[in-house]
mmCIF file of C-alpha atoms in Angstrom:
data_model
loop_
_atom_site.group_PDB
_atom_site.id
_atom_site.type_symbol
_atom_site.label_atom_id
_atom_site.label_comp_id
_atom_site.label_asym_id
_atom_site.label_seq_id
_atom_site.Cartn_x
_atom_site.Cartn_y
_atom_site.Cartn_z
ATOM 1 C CA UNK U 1 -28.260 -156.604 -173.285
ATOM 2 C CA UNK U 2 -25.731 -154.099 -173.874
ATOM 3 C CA UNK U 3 -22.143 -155.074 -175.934
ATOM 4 C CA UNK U 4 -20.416 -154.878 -172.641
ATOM 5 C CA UNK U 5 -22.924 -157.662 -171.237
ATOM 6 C CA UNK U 6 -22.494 -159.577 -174.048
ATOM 7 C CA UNK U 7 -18.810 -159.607 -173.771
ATOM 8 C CA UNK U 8 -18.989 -160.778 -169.921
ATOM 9 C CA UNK U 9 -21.088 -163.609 -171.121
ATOM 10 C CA UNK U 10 -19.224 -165.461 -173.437
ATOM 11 C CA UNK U 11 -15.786 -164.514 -171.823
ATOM 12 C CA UNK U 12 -16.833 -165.789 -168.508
ATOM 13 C CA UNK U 13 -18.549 -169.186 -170.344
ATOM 14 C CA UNK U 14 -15.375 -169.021 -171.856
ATOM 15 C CA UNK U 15 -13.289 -168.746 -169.011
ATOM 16 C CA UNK U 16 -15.558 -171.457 -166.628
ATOM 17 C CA UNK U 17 -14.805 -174.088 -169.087
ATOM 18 C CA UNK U 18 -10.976 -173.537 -169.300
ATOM 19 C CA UNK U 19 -10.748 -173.253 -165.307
ATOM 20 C CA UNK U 20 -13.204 -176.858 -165.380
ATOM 21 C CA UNK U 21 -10.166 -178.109 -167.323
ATOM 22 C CA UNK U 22 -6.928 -176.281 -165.760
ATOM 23 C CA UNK U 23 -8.598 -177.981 -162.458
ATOM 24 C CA UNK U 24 -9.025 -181.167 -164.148
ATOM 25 C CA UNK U 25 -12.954 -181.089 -163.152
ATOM 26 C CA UNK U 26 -13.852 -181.824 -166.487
ATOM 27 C CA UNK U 27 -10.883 -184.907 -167.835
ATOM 28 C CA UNK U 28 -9.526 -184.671 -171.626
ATOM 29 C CA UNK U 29 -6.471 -186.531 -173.300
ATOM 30 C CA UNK U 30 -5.348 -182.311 -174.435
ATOM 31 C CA UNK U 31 -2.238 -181.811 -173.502
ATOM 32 C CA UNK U 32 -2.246 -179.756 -169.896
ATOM 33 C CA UNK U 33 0.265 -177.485 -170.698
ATOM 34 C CA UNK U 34 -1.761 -176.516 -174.245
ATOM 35 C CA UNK U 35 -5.165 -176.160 -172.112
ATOM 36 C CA UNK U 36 -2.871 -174.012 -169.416
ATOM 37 C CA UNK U 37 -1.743 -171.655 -172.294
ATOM 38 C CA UNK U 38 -4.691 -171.750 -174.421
ATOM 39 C CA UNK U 39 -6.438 -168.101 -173.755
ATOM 40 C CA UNK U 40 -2.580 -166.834 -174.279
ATOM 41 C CA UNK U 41 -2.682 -168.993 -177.509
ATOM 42 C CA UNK U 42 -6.166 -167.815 -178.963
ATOM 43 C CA UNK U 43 -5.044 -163.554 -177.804
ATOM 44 C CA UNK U 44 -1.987 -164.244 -179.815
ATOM 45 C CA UNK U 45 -3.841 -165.912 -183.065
ATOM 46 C CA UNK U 46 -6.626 -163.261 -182.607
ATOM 47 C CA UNK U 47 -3.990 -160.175 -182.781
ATOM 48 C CA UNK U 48 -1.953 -162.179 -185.917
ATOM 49 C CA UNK U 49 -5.264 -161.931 -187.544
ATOM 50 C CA UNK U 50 -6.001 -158.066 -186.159
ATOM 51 C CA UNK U 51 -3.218 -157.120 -187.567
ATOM 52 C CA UNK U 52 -3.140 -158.617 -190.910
ATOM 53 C CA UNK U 53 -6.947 -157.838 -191.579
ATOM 54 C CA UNK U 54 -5.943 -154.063 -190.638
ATOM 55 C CA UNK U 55 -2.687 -154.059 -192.729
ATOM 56 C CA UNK U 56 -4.782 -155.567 -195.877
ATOM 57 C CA UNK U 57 -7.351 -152.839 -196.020
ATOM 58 C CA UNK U 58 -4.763 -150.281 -195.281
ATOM 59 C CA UNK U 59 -2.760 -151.235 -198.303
ATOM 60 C CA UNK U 60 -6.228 -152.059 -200.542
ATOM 61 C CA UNK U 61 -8.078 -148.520 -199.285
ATOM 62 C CA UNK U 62 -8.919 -146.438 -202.245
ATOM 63 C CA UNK U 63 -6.924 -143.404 -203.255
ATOM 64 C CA UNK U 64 -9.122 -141.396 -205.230
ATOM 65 C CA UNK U 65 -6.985 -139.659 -207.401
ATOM 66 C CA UNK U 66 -10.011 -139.502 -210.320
ATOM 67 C CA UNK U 67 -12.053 -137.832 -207.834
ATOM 68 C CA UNK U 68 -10.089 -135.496 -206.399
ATOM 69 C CA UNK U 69 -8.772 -134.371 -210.066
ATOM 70 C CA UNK U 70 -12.729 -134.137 -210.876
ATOM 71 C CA UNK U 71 -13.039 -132.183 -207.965
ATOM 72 C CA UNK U 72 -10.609 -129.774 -209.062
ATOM 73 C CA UNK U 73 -12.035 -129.457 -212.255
ATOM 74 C CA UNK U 74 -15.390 -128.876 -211.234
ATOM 75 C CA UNK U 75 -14.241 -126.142 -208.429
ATOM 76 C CA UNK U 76 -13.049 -124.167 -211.649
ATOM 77 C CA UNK U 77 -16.574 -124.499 -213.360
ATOM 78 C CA UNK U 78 -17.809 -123.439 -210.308
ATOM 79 C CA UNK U 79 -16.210 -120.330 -210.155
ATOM 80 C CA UNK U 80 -16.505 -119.223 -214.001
ATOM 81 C CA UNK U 81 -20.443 -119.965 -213.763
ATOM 82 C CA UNK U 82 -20.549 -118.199 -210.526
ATOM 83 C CA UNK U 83 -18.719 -115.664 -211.603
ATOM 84 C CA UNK U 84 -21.127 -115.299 -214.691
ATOM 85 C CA UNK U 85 -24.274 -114.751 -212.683
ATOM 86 C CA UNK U 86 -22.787 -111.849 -210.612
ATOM 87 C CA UNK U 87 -21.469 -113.455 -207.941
ATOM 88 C CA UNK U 88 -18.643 -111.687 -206.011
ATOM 89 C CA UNK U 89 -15.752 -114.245 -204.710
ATOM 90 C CA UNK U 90 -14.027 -113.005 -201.709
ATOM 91 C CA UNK U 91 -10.919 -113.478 -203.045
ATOM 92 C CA UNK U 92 -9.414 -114.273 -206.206
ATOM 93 C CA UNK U 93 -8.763 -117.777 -207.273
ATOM 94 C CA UNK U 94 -4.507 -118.747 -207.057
ATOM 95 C CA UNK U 95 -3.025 -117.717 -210.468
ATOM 96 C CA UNK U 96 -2.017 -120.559 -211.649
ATOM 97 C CA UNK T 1 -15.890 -185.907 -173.754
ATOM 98 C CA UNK T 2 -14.469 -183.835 -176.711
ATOM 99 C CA UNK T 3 -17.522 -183.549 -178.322
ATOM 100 C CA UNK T 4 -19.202 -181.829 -175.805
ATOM 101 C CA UNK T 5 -16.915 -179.073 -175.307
ATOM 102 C CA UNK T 6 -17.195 -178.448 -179.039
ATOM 103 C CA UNK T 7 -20.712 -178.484 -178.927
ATOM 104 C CA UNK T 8 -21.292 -176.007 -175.964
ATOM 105 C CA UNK T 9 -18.181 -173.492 -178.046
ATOM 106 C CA UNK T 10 -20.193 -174.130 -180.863
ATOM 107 C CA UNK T 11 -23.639 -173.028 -178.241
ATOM 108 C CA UNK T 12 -21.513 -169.757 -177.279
ATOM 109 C CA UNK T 13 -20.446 -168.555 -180.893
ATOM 110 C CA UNK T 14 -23.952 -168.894 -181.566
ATOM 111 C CA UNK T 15 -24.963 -166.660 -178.900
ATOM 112 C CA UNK T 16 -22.209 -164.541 -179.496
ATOM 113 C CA UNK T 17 -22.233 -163.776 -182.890
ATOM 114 C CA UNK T 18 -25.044 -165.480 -184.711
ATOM 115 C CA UNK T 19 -27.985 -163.977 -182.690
ATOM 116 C CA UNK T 20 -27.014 -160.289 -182.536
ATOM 117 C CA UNK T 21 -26.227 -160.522 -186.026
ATOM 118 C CA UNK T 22 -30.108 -161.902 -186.677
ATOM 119 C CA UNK T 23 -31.471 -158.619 -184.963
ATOM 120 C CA UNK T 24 -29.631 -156.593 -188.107
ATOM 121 C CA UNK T 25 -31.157 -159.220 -190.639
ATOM 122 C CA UNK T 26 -34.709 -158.631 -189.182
ATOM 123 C CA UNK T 27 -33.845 -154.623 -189.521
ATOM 124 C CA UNK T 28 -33.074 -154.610 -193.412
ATOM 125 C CA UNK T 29 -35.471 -157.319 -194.657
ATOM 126 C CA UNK T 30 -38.477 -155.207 -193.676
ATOM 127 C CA UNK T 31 -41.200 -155.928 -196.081
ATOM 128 C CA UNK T 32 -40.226 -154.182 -199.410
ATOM 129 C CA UNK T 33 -42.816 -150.653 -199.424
ATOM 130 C CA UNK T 34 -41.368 -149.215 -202.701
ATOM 131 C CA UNK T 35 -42.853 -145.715 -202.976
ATOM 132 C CA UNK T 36 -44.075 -145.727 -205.848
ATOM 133 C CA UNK T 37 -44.195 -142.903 -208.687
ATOM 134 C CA UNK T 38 -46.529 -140.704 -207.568
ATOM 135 C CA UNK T 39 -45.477 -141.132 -203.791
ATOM 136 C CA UNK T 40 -41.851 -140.504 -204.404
ATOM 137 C CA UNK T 41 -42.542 -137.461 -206.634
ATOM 138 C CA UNK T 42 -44.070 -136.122 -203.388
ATOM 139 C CA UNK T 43 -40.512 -136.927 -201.584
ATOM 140 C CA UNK T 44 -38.683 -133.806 -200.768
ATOM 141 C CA UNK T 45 -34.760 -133.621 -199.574
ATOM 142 C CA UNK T 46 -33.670 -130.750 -197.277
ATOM 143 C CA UNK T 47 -29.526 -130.826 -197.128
ATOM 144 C CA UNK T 48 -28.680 -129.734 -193.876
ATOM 145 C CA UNK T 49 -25.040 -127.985 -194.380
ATOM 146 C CA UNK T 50 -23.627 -126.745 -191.032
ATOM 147 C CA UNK T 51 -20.821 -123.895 -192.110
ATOM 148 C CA UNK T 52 -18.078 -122.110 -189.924
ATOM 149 C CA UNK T 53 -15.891 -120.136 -192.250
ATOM 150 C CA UNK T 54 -16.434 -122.105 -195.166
ATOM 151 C CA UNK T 55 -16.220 -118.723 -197.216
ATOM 152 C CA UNK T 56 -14.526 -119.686 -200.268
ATOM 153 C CA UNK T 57 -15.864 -123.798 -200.227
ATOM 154 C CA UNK T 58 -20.025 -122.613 -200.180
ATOM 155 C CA UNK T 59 -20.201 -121.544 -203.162
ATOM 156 C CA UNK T 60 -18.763 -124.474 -204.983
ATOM 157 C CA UNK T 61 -20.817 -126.732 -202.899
ATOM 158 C CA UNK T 62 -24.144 -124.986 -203.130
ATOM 159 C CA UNK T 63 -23.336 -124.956 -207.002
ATOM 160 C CA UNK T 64 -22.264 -128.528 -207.026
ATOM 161 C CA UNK T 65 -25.568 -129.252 -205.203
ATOM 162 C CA UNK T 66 -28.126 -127.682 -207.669
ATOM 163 C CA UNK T 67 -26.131 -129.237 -210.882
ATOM 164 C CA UNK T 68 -26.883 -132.559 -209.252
ATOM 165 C CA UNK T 69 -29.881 -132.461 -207.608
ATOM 166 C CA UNK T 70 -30.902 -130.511 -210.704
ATOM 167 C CA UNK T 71 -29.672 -133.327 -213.041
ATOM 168 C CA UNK T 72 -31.395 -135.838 -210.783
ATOM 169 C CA UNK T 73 -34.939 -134.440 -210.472
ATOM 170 C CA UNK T 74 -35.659 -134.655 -206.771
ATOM 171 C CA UNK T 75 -37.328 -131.867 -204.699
ATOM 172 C CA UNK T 76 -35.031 -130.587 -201.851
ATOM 173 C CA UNK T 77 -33.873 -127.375 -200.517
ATOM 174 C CA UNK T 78 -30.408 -126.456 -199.391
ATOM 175 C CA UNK T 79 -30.306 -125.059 -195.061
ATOM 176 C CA UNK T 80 -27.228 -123.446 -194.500
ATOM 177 C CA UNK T 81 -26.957 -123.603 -190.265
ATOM 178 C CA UNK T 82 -23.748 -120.486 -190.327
ATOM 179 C CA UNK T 83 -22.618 -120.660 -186.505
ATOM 180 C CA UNK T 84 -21.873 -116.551 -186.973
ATOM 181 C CA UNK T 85 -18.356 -116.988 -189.063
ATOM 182 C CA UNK T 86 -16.465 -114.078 -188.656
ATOM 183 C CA UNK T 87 -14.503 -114.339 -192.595
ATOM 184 C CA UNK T 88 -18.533 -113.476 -194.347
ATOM 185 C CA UNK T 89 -19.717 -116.992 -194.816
ATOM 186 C CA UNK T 90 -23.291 -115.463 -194.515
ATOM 187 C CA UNK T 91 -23.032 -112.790 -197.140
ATOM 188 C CA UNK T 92 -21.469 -115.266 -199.749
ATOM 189 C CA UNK T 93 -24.580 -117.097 -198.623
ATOM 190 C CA UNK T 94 -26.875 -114.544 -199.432
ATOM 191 C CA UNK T 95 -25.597 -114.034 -202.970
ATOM 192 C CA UNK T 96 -26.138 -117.466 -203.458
ATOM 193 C CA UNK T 97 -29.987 -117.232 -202.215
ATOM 194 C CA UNK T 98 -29.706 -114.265 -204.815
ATOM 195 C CA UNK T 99 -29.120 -116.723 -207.456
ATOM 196 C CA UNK T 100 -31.160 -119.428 -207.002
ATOM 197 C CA UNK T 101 -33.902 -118.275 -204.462
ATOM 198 C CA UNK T 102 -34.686 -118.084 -200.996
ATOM 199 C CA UNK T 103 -36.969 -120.609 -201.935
ATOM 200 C CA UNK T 104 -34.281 -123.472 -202.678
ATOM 201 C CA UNK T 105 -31.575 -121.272 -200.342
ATOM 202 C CA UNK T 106 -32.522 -121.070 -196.944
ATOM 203 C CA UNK T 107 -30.268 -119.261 -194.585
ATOM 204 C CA UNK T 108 -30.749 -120.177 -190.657
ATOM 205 C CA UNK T 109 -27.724 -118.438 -188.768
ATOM 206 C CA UNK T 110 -26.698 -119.055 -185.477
ATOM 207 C CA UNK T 111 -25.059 -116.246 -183.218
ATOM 208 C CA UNK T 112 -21.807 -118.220 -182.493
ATOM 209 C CA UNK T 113 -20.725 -121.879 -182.263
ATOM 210 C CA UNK T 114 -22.545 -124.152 -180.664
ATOM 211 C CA UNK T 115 -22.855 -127.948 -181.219
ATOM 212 C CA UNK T 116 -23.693 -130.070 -184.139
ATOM 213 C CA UNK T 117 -26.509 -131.767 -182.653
ATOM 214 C CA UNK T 118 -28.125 -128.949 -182.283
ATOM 215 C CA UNK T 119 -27.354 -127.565 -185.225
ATOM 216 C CA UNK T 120 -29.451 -130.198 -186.934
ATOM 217 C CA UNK T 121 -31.943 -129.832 -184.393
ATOM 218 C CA UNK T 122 -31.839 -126.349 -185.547
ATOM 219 C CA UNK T 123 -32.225 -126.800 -189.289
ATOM 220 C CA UNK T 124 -34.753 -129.426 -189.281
ATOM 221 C CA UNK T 125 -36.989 -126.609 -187.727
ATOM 222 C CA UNK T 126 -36.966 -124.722 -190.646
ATOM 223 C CA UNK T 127 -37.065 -127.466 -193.172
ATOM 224 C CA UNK T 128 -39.845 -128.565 -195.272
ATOM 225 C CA UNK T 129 -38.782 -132.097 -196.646
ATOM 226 C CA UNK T 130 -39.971 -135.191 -195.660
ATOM 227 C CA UNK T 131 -35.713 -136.831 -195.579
ATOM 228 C CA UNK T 132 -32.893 -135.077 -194.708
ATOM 229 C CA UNK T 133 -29.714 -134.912 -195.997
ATOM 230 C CA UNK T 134 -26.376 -134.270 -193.621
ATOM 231 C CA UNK T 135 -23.456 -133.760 -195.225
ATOM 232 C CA UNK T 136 -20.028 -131.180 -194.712
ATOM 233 C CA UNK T 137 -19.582 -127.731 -196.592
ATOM 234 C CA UNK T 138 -16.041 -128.149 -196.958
ATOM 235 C CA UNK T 139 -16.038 -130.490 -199.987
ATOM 236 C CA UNK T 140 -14.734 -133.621 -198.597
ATOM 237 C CA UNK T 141 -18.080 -134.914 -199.147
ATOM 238 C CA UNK T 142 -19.415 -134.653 -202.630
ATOM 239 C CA UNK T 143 -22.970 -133.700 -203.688
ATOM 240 C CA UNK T 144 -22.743 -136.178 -206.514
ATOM 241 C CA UNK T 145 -23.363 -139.210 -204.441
ATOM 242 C CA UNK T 146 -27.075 -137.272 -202.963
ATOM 243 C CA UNK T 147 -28.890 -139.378 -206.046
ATOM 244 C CA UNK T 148 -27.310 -142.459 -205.452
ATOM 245 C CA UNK T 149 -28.254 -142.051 -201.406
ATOM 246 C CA UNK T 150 -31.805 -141.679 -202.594
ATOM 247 C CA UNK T 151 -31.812 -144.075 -204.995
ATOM 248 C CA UNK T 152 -30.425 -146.584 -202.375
ATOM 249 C CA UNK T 153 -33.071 -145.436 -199.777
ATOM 250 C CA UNK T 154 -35.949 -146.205 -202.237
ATOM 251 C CA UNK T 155 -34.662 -149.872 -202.767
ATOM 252 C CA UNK T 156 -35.394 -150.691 -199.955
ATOM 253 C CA UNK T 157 -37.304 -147.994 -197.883
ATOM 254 C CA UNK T 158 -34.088 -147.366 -195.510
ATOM 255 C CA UNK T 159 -34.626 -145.903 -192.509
ATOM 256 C CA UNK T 160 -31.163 -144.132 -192.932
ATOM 257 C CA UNK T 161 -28.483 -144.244 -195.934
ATOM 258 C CA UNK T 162 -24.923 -143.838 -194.973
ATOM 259 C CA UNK T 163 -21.606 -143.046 -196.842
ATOM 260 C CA UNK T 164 -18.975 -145.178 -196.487
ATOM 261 C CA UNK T 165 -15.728 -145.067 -197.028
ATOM 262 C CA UNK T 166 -14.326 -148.384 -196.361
ATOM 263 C CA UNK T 167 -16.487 -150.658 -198.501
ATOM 264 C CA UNK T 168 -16.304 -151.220 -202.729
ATOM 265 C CA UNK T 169 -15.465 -148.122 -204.345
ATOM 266 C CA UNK T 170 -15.294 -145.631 -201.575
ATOM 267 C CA UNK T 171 -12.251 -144.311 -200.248
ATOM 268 C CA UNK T 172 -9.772 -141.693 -199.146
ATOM 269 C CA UNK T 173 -7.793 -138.906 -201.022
ATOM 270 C CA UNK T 174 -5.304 -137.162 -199.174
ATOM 271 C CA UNK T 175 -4.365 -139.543 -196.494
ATOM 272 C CA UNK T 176 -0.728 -140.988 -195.859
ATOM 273 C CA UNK T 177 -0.230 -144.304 -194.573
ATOM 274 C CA UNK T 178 -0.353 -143.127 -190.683
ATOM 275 C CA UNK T 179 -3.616 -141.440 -190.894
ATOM 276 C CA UNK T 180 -5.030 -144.968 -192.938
ATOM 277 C CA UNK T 181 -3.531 -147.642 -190.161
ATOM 278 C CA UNK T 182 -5.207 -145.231 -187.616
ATOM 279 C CA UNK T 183 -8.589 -144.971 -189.521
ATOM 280 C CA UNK T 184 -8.301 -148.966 -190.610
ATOM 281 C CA UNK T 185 -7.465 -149.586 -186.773
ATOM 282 C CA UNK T 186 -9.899 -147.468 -185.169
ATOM 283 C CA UNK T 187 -12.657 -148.846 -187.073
ATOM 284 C CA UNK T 188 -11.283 -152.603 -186.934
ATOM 285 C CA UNK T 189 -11.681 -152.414 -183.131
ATOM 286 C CA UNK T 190 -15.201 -150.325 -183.443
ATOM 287 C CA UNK T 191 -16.543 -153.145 -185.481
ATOM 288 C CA UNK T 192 -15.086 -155.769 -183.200
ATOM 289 C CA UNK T 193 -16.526 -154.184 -180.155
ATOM 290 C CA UNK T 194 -19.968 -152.936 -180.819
ATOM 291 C CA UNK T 195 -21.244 -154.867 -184.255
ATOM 292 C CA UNK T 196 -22.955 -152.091 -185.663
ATOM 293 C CA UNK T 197 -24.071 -153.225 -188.715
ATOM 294 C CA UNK T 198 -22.590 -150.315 -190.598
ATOM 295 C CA UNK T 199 -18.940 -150.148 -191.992
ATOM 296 C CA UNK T 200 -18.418 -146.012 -191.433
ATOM 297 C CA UNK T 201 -19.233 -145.041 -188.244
ATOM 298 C CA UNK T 202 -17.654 -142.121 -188.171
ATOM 299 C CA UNK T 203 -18.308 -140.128 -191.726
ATOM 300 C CA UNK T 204 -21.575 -137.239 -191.360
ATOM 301 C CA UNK T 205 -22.471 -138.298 -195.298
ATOM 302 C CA UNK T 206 -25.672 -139.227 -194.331
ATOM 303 C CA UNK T 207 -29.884 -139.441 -195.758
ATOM 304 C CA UNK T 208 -32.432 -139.903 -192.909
ATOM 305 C CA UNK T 209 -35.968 -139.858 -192.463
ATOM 306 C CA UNK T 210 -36.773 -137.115 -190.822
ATOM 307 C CA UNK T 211 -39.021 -138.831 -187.870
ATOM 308 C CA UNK T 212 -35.553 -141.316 -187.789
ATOM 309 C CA UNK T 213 -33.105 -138.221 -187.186
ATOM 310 C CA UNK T 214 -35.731 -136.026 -184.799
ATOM 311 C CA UNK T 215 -35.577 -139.309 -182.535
ATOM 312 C CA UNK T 216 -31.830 -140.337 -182.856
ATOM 313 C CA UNK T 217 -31.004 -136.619 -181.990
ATOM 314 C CA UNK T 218 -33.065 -137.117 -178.839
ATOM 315 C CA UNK T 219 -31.008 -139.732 -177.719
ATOM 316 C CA UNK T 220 -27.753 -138.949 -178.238
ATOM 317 C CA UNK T 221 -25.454 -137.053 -176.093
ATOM 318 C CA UNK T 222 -22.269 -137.256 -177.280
ATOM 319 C CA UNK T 223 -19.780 -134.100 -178.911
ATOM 320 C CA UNK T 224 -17.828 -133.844 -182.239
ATOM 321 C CA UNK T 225 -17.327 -136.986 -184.548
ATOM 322 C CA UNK T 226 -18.296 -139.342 -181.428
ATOM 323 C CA UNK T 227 -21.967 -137.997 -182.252
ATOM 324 C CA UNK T 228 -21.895 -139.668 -186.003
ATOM 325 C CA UNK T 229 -20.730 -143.017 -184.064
ATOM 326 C CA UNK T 230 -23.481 -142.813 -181.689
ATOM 327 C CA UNK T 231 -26.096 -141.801 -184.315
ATOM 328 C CA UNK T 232 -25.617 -144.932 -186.136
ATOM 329 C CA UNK T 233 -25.252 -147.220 -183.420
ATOM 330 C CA UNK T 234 -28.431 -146.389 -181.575
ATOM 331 C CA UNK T 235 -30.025 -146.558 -185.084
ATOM 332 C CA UNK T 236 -29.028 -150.627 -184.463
ATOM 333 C CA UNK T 237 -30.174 -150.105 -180.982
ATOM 334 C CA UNK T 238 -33.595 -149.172 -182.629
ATOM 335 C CA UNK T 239 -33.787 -151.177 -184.924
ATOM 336 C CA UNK T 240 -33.907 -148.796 -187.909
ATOM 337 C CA UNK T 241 -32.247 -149.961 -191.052
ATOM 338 C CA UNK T 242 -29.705 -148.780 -192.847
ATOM 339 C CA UNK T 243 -28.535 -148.948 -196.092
ATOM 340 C CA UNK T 244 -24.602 -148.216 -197.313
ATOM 341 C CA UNK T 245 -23.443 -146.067 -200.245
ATOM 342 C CA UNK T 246 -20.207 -145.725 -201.298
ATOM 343 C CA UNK T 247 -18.453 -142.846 -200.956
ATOM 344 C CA UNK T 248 -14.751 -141.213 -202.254
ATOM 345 C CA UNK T 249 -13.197 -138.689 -199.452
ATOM 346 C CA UNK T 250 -11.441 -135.982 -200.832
ATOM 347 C CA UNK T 251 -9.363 -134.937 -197.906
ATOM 348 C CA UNK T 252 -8.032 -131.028 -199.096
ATOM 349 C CA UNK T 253 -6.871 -130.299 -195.753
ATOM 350 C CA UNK T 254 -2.983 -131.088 -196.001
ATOM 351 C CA UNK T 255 -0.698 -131.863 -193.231
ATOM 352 C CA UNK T 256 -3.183 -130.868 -190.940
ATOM 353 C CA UNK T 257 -3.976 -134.785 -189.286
ATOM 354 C CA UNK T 258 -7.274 -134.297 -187.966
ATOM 355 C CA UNK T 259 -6.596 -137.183 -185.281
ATOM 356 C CA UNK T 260 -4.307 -135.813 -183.192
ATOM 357 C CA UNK T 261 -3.876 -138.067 -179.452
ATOM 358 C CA UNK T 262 -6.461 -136.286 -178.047
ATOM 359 C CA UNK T 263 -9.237 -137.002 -180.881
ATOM 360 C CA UNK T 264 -7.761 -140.573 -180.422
ATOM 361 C CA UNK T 265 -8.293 -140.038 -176.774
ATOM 362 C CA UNK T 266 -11.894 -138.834 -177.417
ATOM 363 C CA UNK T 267 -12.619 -142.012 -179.907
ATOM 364 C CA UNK T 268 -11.828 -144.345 -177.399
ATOM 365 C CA UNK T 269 -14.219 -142.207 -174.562
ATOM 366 C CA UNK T 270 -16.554 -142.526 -176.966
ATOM 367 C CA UNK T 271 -16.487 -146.132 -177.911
ATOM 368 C CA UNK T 272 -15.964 -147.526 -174.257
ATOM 369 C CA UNK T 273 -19.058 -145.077 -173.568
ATOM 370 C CA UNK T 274 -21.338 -146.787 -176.263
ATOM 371 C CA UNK T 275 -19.789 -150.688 -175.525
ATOM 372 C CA UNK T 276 -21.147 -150.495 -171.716
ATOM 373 C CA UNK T 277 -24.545 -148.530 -172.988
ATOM 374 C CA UNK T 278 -25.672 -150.399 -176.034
#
């Protein structure tokens, strides 16, 4: 069953259930008007969530300032070893 | 009357989220087959490092790569797959086989750019290990983490390690907020959508088995960083489990966004493409 499938599935169980109450096949004391806006309800909550899950890891992804400053570090090691066993750089490190 | 609705939502989330997820559970708890000393002294790890104009950034990785692997003890060999670079990527690489062998070196050049997929396809034709390691030449992705992706692979006899960047200490250097909402987003809705039991789709910072890769290259079709995503997900598809390391993303490209509207365009090609075919 591919994702697509699976997404059919469960929005058309979904959906059969909402229309068996919108047409009153199925009877409940819910308000009509909540059961008539309900799938607009639920997208609304869903994308409040979205976005605050999305906004949370945005703000908490790393910045990897230790590695980056390692990296640099090691880049120079690089070259001074390199440059010790013979190896000829194309061009010449940035004075710095 | 209220009860039964619940019940039958409760019946669909079950469906929907508990069963697929079972599939992934059945994939990792394979039955532990620890290699043990003398098997994974026989292990041997052949990098795969696909260049084009990567000049001045070989060196440093090749050197980063024998300090570590070096330091680490494992048995690999370094493939450098040069798609003919026109600034002398290939000589630099042949001063490096100078220094630490053609044995550990390997040089496998290409006449002019063709895809990554078969790039890999290429190098694994020349290599001699048993795993293979994917990573990129340009030193976003550092050789430092190799031992930890091998270590993590012998835990529990992973089918495929992956870095990740989105989960415990990995992360991102060089990014402004813009290109994090759009990464953060992007893989929000990738997770959402296709449940791939993997946090970072999209990164190439990856150990395979070799038998794992040949057969994952086989079925995949896609181009550019759309491949990585489909590599992974038809690794679910298989069943093959995979394990997550991670992994700190030293972005030194500045200013230059690499997800301009028509990579986003591409990404959401590619996801649509694998939603309706996995």
């Amino acid at each position: 069953m591919t994702k697509l499938v699976e997404w059919l599935a469960v929005f058309g169980a979904l959906g059969a259930i909402w229309l068996s109450l919108v047409t009153n096949k199925v009877e409940t004391n819910f308000n009509p008007t909540l059961i008539l806006y309900s799938p607009v309800i639920f997208v609304a909550l869903f994308g409040v969530y979205a976005a605050t899950v999305v906004l949370y890891r945005v703000c908490t992804f790393n910045n990897c300032d230790k590695a980056a400053a390692q990296l640099q570090e090691e880049i120079q090691a690089a070259r001074t070893d390199l440059a010790a066993r013979g190896f000829q750089f194309k061009h010449q490190p940035p004075t710095q | 009357m209220h009860y039964y609705l619940f019940a039958l939502l409760a019946l669909l989330f079950a469906i929907a989220v508990i069963i697929p997820n079972l599939n992934i559970d059945f994939a990792t708890q394979k039955p532990d087959q620890n290699p043990n000393m003398s098997e994974s002294s026989k292990n041997k790890y052949s990098i795969l490092l696909p260049t084009y104009n990567e000049v001045e950034n070989l060196p440093i990785i090749i050197w980063l790569i024998v300090k570590y692997m070096n330091e680490s003890g494992y048995d690999y060999e370094v493939i450098i797959i040069d798609d003919g670079s026109p600034d002398g990527t290939q000589d630099a690489a042949k001063q490096l086989q100078k220094i630490y062998g053609e044995e550990k070196i390997l040089l496998k050049p290409r006449e002019k750019k063709l895809g990554l997929g078969t790039a890999y396809i290429h190098g694994m034709k020349h290599a001699t290990g048993n795993f293979i390691l994917i990573m990129d030449a340009d030193l976003s992705h550092h050789p430092k983490f190799i031992p930890q992706f091998i270590k993590k692979q012998q835990s529990k006899d992973y089918d495929i390690v992956s870095g990740t960047r989105y989960i415990g200490d990995g992360g991102v250097y060089g990014w402004d907020f813009k290109r994090k909402l759009i990464s953060r987003g992007a893989n929000f809705l990738t997770q959402l959508l296709l449940r791939p039991g993997a946090s970072d789709l999209t990164g190439s910072f990856r150990l395979y088995k070799k038998d794992v890769l040949e057969k994952l290259i086989k079925s995949c079709i896609s181009k550019g960083y759309v491949f990585q995503m489909e590599m992974i997900v038809r690794a679910r598809q298989f069943s093959y489990s995979v394990g997550e390391v991670p992994i700190s993303f030293v972005d030194r490209v500045y200013g230059e966004s690499k997800l301009g509207g028509s990579e986003i365009f591409q990404f959401a090609k590619g996801l649509l493409y694998l939603f309706a075919t996995t």
